[in-house]
């Protein structure tokens, strides 16, 4: 049984906002299967009592004072936008509701 | 006049400070070298001649005015294209960011400017630093100066190639799983991944936030240390930056003495899977260290065998989130905005068009590893393995001062050879990944050549915030090997018929 | 399409409502959650943005210390435990107004958890208290704002394109989530409203937000589900499917939205249908909700610890120091004031609901009796606020001015009618009440000599009325008093006028 099915890859592509044509989906399904199969062994390595390490540093409580710092120049920012109008970023119509 | 491109950064900085050569002359000489050889190598994605020469002229004015500048003032540098530089095109090797000009400087760039380092341009890399060969650049591969049919390593192949082909004495790389050390190894140069948190990540386009670390690349251990000292230090704008003094790396690089040091050989990072030539150069290095007065100890790090699997879950997971912002809405590539597609569709079309195959693969692996139902078995488990690997290091460093291994299992492979075999490509990082997972410091220095005349790297690993030990050991090995070879390894290199 | 609804009484015959309320409050910090951009409301679009809040490549967040303090103080004020160790997490989903395409939030390790807030609801049988249990309070960041252009309505549907302003992106938010709230029965809509009202008073009292719903600084999502009633002694019935009505943006709307959803759910359920787990949108104009997004399995936020930030581990001393900064709770304060002012529960509740407690306090502090202060703020001033749509505290008259006004009345220098004219002047910016009285010449005429002529004229003009009064019909005096008041343009003191008239007419007889 493959580690990942073609349907799952399709679902992943949707979650990751990647518009992949069918032949690419097929291609990736094969490759992801190989990769995931070879990393799957990891699920048996660590005992339940091993704490996870999400970060190599033991730092805590890094804060900055609540002070205003200069913002960027609006024109410079919008100059890099694919489309802009009225001082705002112009984006295609949004279908989905806000989360 | 000596050709400035043949000088080390330390020598060049000294000559500029002494007024023997100007920073402008140094920059122009390196641009001339780039013009002569980079057609064959393709180390650079963008050259900022105007900006660099203006900066060099400013250094010259200050030198002429009698100002005392740092040791690297006026020395040229190649910057990996994953660090943002205000107003200078920054792509991270991706089509997604073609033409993007960042409105701010990375902290590393600010530090370089403060040190008077002249940034020549941006170097090629695997797209978003994902790769071990620089073949995954959207702008074409970089070639290894030792053999242009071979890869220069990755992801920072451009920076390593620029340094080893004498197009710049210094370069900045970033190392998430070996992207500084592996290119250094296969190009015969020196590269260091500093302790995680010791060089600011602000302005470093994130691949995997908990692993990424910028660091120095150069041709000598001392030059690497000078650059390390220039870029390291606390940055309040990076929450994961360590607020502690930078280890005295330059002093250590000048203290090339390993007598009495305990050096550990990691059993799990030798033997099977390592090319015989690579193993032979490593064994010679061990012998050399013994001769130099180090005590050699064998250590076991049993969980290192799981490092690759843990890495290929953690890094893609973080990347899948870090790269979400490339959606064609605020900057970068936008595809399909023709009035017929919604924002959601335009995002998906832009990302499909803007990302290359390797990036898409990793985004999907990461999305999978984080998704509900799989999180515990993959991402959660990989984090536990990370704990086990850190414990292995702790146990080993309780017995020894540094650990050593070959930097890479093989020397530079052929361009195209592993493109269709992701797992084979991933294995290039076998020995470098553990240090990223634990956040330790590590270095690669040249250890000789294989039977094809390709460089082999020696990896030195030290605990977090003990980066100075790398330089002490590295400088000792470098001095002894150069004496044995009758000069630096890179002196044997000719590129495009020159030098 | 209009949804069928069941009459409210019928809903309660068969079903028991369960509520869950999620409130987002924007903190009033000077700078954003993770960067130094200003949070000032109303700036030109995209002028308060930087690499961090625009999510530019390479940017990194750094946590605002005051936001953390505010979160801890909210947690303490809501009787929560403060986590000794908590973390930020990334909530991954794509949306154009969210610059990083993930929201930096907190997931399974919130900074505050397990608290409660008591709220009071007036009923026919007196005020009832409900304890609303708090699941958690956590920190997160706000999104940008989209302007939908084209189409007929300016709404998201049918728009041609959208324009995004990221000034709001990255403003610190605290999300406060209740545990499922059951047992309120028919009072569920009122309890929901009372909770949000009480929460706002608490937040304003803490000084951490203006919490103005009209500016989106306080936003409420209301979860509603129904379950069939069960007989005493039986196992409670399982919880029903819930819907989440988003962004209900006034206290009154919270109550209406809950009520509507209860009636809609009941109609669906009693018709044999099933409730879809979905988000709903509330419409202010007719008090209904319409279907939003179906919550599906495709929704997978892939939370994981934010690797660009380090954990928050407040030491106990810090927490106790912050506890020391808490003001008395709104409920304690109300009890204290109620006693000091001698208000009835109903009067005090009215003051709370009108947002007038602080104003009355300040007016009393300036020398007015509590009753007089209450009459001003909940009477004449509330009426004017209603007319103009302004909040009481934004009306343009200060508690000190109200106290001065009342002092003029108490001194007999102006009467109630004149006081309203003086108030007009104050609201028009003509100065203090004293200034207005002098400038407009509004002082009452209480000098009996000066009034005598007007009284004589009034009696002479209405001999019939004068005759009645002489005949003992004292109540008829009102007509003559009115005539005198009219003649003196309201500046006479009515009581004095009445005394004068009666004195003359009864002296004659």
PDB file of C-alpha atoms in Angstrom, chain A residues 3-4 8-13 15-21 24-25 27-29 31-32 34-57 59 62-64 69 72-73 76-78 80-83 89-97, chain B residues 86 99-101 103 196-197 210 237 239-242 303 306 309-310 312-313 318 328-332 334 337 339-344 346-349 351-352 355-357 360-361 363-365 367-368 374 377-378 380-388 391 420 422-423 426 437-439:
ATOM      1  CA  UNK A   3       2.165   5.854   1.941  1.00  0.00           C
ATOM      2  CA  UNK A   4       0.105   8.448   0.142  1.00  0.00           C
ATOM      3  CA  UNK A   8      -4.418  12.751  -0.850  1.00  0.00           C
ATOM      4  CA  UNK A   9      -1.887  14.540  -3.041  1.00  0.00           C
ATOM      5  CA  UNK A  10      -4.741  16.347  -4.738  1.00  0.00           C
ATOM      6  CA  UNK A  11      -6.050  17.378  -1.331  1.00  0.00           C
ATOM      7  CA  UNK A  12      -2.583  18.571  -0.271  1.00  0.00           C
ATOM      8  CA  UNK A  13      -2.220  20.629  -3.422  1.00  0.00           C
ATOM      9  CA  UNK A  15      -4.575  22.989   0.967  1.00  0.00           C
ATOM     10  CA  UNK A  16      -1.242  24.409  -0.211  1.00  0.00           C
ATOM     11  CA  UNK A  17      -2.882  26.493  -2.962  1.00  0.00           C
ATOM     12  CA  UNK A  18      -0.990  24.866  -5.824  1.00  0.00           C
ATOM     13  CA  UNK A  19      -2.914  24.557  -9.091  1.00  0.00           C
ATOM     14  CA  UNK A  20      -1.341  21.361 -10.394  1.00  0.00           C
ATOM     15  CA  UNK A  21      -2.393  19.726 -13.659  1.00  0.00           C
ATOM     16  CA  UNK A  24       1.991  16.696 -12.343  1.00  0.00           C
ATOM     17  CA  UNK A  25      -0.248  15.350  -9.598  1.00  0.00           C
ATOM     18  CA  UNK A  27       4.250  12.598 -10.873  1.00  0.00           C
ATOM     19  CA  UNK A  28       4.287  14.104  -7.378  1.00  0.00           C
ATOM     20  CA  UNK A  29       2.165  11.291  -5.973  1.00  0.00           C
ATOM     21  CA  UNK A  31       7.715  10.962  -5.527  1.00  0.00           C
ATOM     22  CA  UNK A  32       5.950  11.870  -2.302  1.00  0.00           C
ATOM     23  CA  UNK A  34       8.971   7.392  -1.980  1.00  0.00           C
ATOM     24  CA  UNK A  35       9.935  10.263   0.325  1.00  0.00           C
ATOM     25  CA  UNK A  36       7.259   9.617   2.924  1.00  0.00           C
ATOM     26  CA  UNK A  37       7.961   5.877   2.914  1.00  0.00           C
ATOM     27  CA  UNK A  38      11.588   6.557   3.670  1.00  0.00           C
ATOM     28  CA  UNK A  39      10.858   8.914   6.556  1.00  0.00           C
ATOM     29  CA  UNK A  40       7.959   6.861   7.950  1.00  0.00           C
ATOM     30  CA  UNK A  41      10.312   4.841  10.173  1.00  0.00           C
ATOM     31  CA  UNK A  42      10.558   7.908  12.382  1.00  0.00           C
ATOM     32  CA  UNK A  43       7.212   7.172  13.996  1.00  0.00           C
ATOM     33  CA  UNK A  44       8.787   4.267  15.861  1.00  0.00           C
ATOM     34  CA  UNK A  45      11.966   5.940  17.068  1.00  0.00           C
ATOM     35  CA  UNK A  46      11.120   7.996  20.117  1.00  0.00           C
ATOM     36  CA  UNK A  47       9.384   6.810  23.240  1.00  0.00           C
ATOM     37  CA  UNK A  48       6.277   8.581  24.461  1.00  0.00           C
ATOM     38  CA  UNK A  49       8.124  10.212  27.352  1.00  0.00           C
ATOM     39  CA  UNK A  50      10.627  12.008  25.113  1.00  0.00           C
ATOM     40  CA  UNK A  51       9.702  15.702  25.066  1.00  0.00           C
ATOM     41  CA  UNK A  52       9.526  17.353  21.660  1.00  0.00           C
ATOM     42  CA  UNK A  53      12.066  20.006  20.673  1.00  0.00           C
ATOM     43  CA  UNK A  54      10.448  22.605  18.468  1.00  0.00           C
ATOM     44  CA  UNK A  55      13.325  24.989  18.762  1.00  0.00           C
ATOM     45  CA  UNK A  56      17.043  24.676  19.492  1.00  0.00           C
ATOM     46  CA  UNK A  57      17.140  27.690  21.833  1.00  0.00           C
ATOM     47  CA  UNK A  59      15.041  31.324  25.356  1.00  0.00           C
ATOM     48  CA  UNK A  62      11.695  38.047  24.418  1.00  0.00           C
ATOM     49  CA  UNK A  63       9.672  41.245  24.149  1.00  0.00           C
ATOM     50  CA  UNK A  64      10.007  44.716  22.728  1.00  0.00           C
ATOM     51  CA  UNK A  69       8.824  52.905  14.882  1.00  0.00           C
ATOM     52  CA  UNK A  72       7.533  52.070   5.200  1.00  0.00           C
ATOM     53  CA  UNK A  73       6.794  54.563   2.470  1.00  0.00           C
ATOM     54  CA  UNK A  76       7.673  52.232  -2.254  1.00  0.00           C
ATOM     55  CA  UNK A  77       5.579  49.341  -0.951  1.00  0.00           C
ATOM     56  CA  UNK A  78       2.873  49.625  -3.595  1.00  0.00           C
ATOM     57  CA  UNK A  80       6.314  46.296  -5.710  1.00  0.00           C
ATOM     58  CA  UNK A  81       2.681  45.155  -5.815  1.00  0.00           C
ATOM     59  CA  UNK A  82       1.371  43.275  -8.872  1.00  0.00           C
ATOM     60  CA  UNK A  83      -1.552  45.742  -8.888  1.00  0.00           C
ATOM     61  CA  UNK A  89      -3.283  46.582  -2.959  1.00  0.00           C
ATOM     62  CA  UNK A  90      -5.589  45.499  -5.732  1.00  0.00           C
ATOM     63  CA  UNK A  91      -6.479  41.808  -5.656  1.00  0.00           C
ATOM     64  CA  UNK A  92      -8.891  39.724  -7.729  1.00  0.00           C
ATOM     65  CA  UNK A  93     -12.398  39.211  -6.397  1.00  0.00           C
ATOM     66  CA  UNK A  94     -12.470  37.106  -3.259  1.00  0.00           C
ATOM     67  CA  UNK A  95     -14.818  34.121  -3.305  1.00  0.00           C
ATOM     68  CA  UNK A  96     -14.397  32.692   0.124  1.00  0.00           C
ATOM     69  CA  UNK A  97     -15.739  34.267   3.238  1.00  0.00           C
TER      70      UNK A  97
ATOM     71  CA  UNK B  86      17.295  47.356  -0.028  1.00  0.00           C
ATOM     72  CA  UNK B  99      12.217  41.626 -10.189  1.00  0.00           C
ATOM     73  CA  UNK B 100      11.340  42.137  -6.517  1.00  0.00           C
ATOM     74  CA  UNK B 101      13.311  44.916  -4.868  1.00  0.00           C
ATOM     75  CA  UNK B 103      12.336  47.942   0.812  1.00  0.00           C
ATOM     76  CA  UNK B 196      21.757  28.966  15.894  1.00  0.00           C
ATOM     77  CA  UNK B 197      20.722  32.414  17.096  1.00  0.00           C
ATOM     78  CA  UNK B 210      14.143  26.819  13.559  1.00  0.00           C
ATOM     79  CA  UNK B 237      14.614  42.565  15.948  1.00  0.00           C
ATOM     80  CA  UNK B 239      13.332  37.129  18.786  1.00  0.00           C
ATOM     81  CA  UNK B 240      15.510  34.039  18.400  1.00  0.00           C
ATOM     82  CA  UNK B 241      18.764  35.992  18.544  1.00  0.00           C
ATOM     83  CA  UNK B 242      21.043  35.110  21.465  1.00  0.00           C
ATOM     84  CA  UNK B 303      20.146   8.687  16.938  1.00  0.00           C
ATOM     85  CA  UNK B 306      17.290   9.248  12.164  1.00  0.00           C
ATOM     86  CA  UNK B 309      14.147  11.607   8.340  1.00  0.00           C
ATOM     87  CA  UNK B 310      13.529  14.150  11.110  1.00  0.00           C
ATOM     88  CA  UNK B 312      12.924  16.029   5.933  1.00  0.00           C
ATOM     89  CA  UNK B 313       9.789  16.380   8.035  1.00  0.00           C
ATOM     90  CA  UNK B 318       8.086  24.987   8.493  1.00  0.00           C
ATOM     91  CA  UNK B 328       0.872  36.912  -5.771  1.00  0.00           C
ATOM     92  CA  UNK B 329      -1.222  39.399  -3.797  1.00  0.00           C
ATOM     93  CA  UNK B 330       1.313  41.921  -2.387  1.00  0.00           C
ATOM     94  CA  UNK B 331       4.557  41.332  -4.302  1.00  0.00           C
ATOM     95  CA  UNK B 332       6.129  38.882  -6.689  1.00  0.00           C
ATOM     96  CA  UNK B 334       0.906  36.997 -10.219  1.00  0.00           C
ATOM     97  CA  UNK B 337      -5.422  37.956 -13.046  1.00  0.00           C
ATOM     98  CA  UNK B 339     -10.833  39.128 -14.668  1.00  0.00           C
ATOM     99  CA  UNK B 340     -12.041  35.546 -14.989  1.00  0.00           C
ATOM    100  CA  UNK B 341     -10.274  34.120 -11.944  1.00  0.00           C
ATOM    101  CA  UNK B 342     -10.933  34.660  -8.272  1.00  0.00           C
ATOM    102  CA  UNK B 343      -8.228  35.619  -5.775  1.00  0.00           C
ATOM    103  CA  UNK B 344      -8.133  32.000  -4.607  1.00  0.00           C
ATOM    104  CA  UNK B 346      -4.958  33.420  -8.876  1.00  0.00           C
ATOM    105  CA  UNK B 347      -3.071  32.420  -5.731  1.00  0.00           C
ATOM    106  CA  UNK B 348      -3.010  28.769  -6.782  1.00  0.00           C
ATOM    107  CA  UNK B 349      -2.049  29.588 -10.375  1.00  0.00           C
ATOM    108  CA  UNK B 351       2.161  29.495  -6.833  1.00  0.00           C
ATOM    109  CA  UNK B 352       2.037  26.680  -9.387  1.00  0.00           C
ATOM    110  CA  UNK B 355       7.575  27.606  -7.606  1.00  0.00           C
ATOM    111  CA  UNK B 356       9.830  24.904  -9.054  1.00  0.00           C
ATOM    112  CA  UNK B 357       9.367  21.179  -8.624  1.00  0.00           C
ATOM    113  CA  UNK B 360       6.367  22.151  -4.559  1.00  0.00           C
ATOM    114  CA  UNK B 361       7.451  18.717  -3.356  1.00  0.00           C
ATOM    115  CA  UNK B 363       5.529  22.277   0.436  1.00  0.00           C
ATOM    116  CA  UNK B 364       3.325  19.235  -0.060  1.00  0.00           C
ATOM    117  CA  UNK B 365       5.393  17.051   2.273  1.00  0.00           C
ATOM    118  CA  UNK B 367       1.531  20.300   4.418  1.00  0.00           C
ATOM    119  CA  UNK B 368       1.053  16.571   4.840  1.00  0.00           C
ATOM    120  CA  UNK B 374      -0.647  12.984  10.633  1.00  0.00           C
ATOM    121  CA  UNK B 377       3.140  10.597  13.662  1.00  0.00           C
ATOM    122  CA  UNK B 378       5.282  12.899  11.545  1.00  0.00           C
ATOM    123  CA  UNK B 380       5.473  15.571  16.455  1.00  0.00           C
ATOM    124  CA  UNK B 381       7.653  12.510  16.201  1.00  0.00           C
ATOM    125  CA  UNK B 382      10.359  14.374  14.278  1.00  0.00           C
ATOM    126  CA  UNK B 383      10.516  16.883  17.127  1.00  0.00           C
ATOM    127  CA  UNK B 384      11.098  14.070  19.594  1.00  0.00           C
ATOM    128  CA  UNK B 385      13.902  12.737  17.435  1.00  0.00           C
ATOM    129  CA  UNK B 386      15.306  16.232  17.539  1.00  0.00           C
ATOM    130  CA  UNK B 387      15.440  15.914  21.320  1.00  0.00           C
ATOM    131  CA  UNK B 388      17.228  12.560  21.045  1.00  0.00           C
ATOM    132  CA  UNK B 391      20.962  14.480  23.817  1.00  0.00           C
ATOM    133  CA  UNK B 420      15.020  12.691 -10.549  1.00  0.00           C
ATOM    134  CA  UNK B 422      15.075  13.261  -4.427  1.00  0.00           C
ATOM    135  CA  UNK B 423      16.183  10.778  -1.765  1.00  0.00           C
ATOM    136  CA  UNK B 426      18.799  14.454   0.246  1.00  0.00           C
ATOM    137  CA  UNK B 437      18.704  20.014  14.424  1.00  0.00           C
ATOM    138  CA  UNK B 438      20.611  20.665  17.658  1.00  0.00           C
ATOM    139  CA  UNK B 439      21.495  24.292  16.861  1.00  0.00           C
TER     140      UNK B 439
END
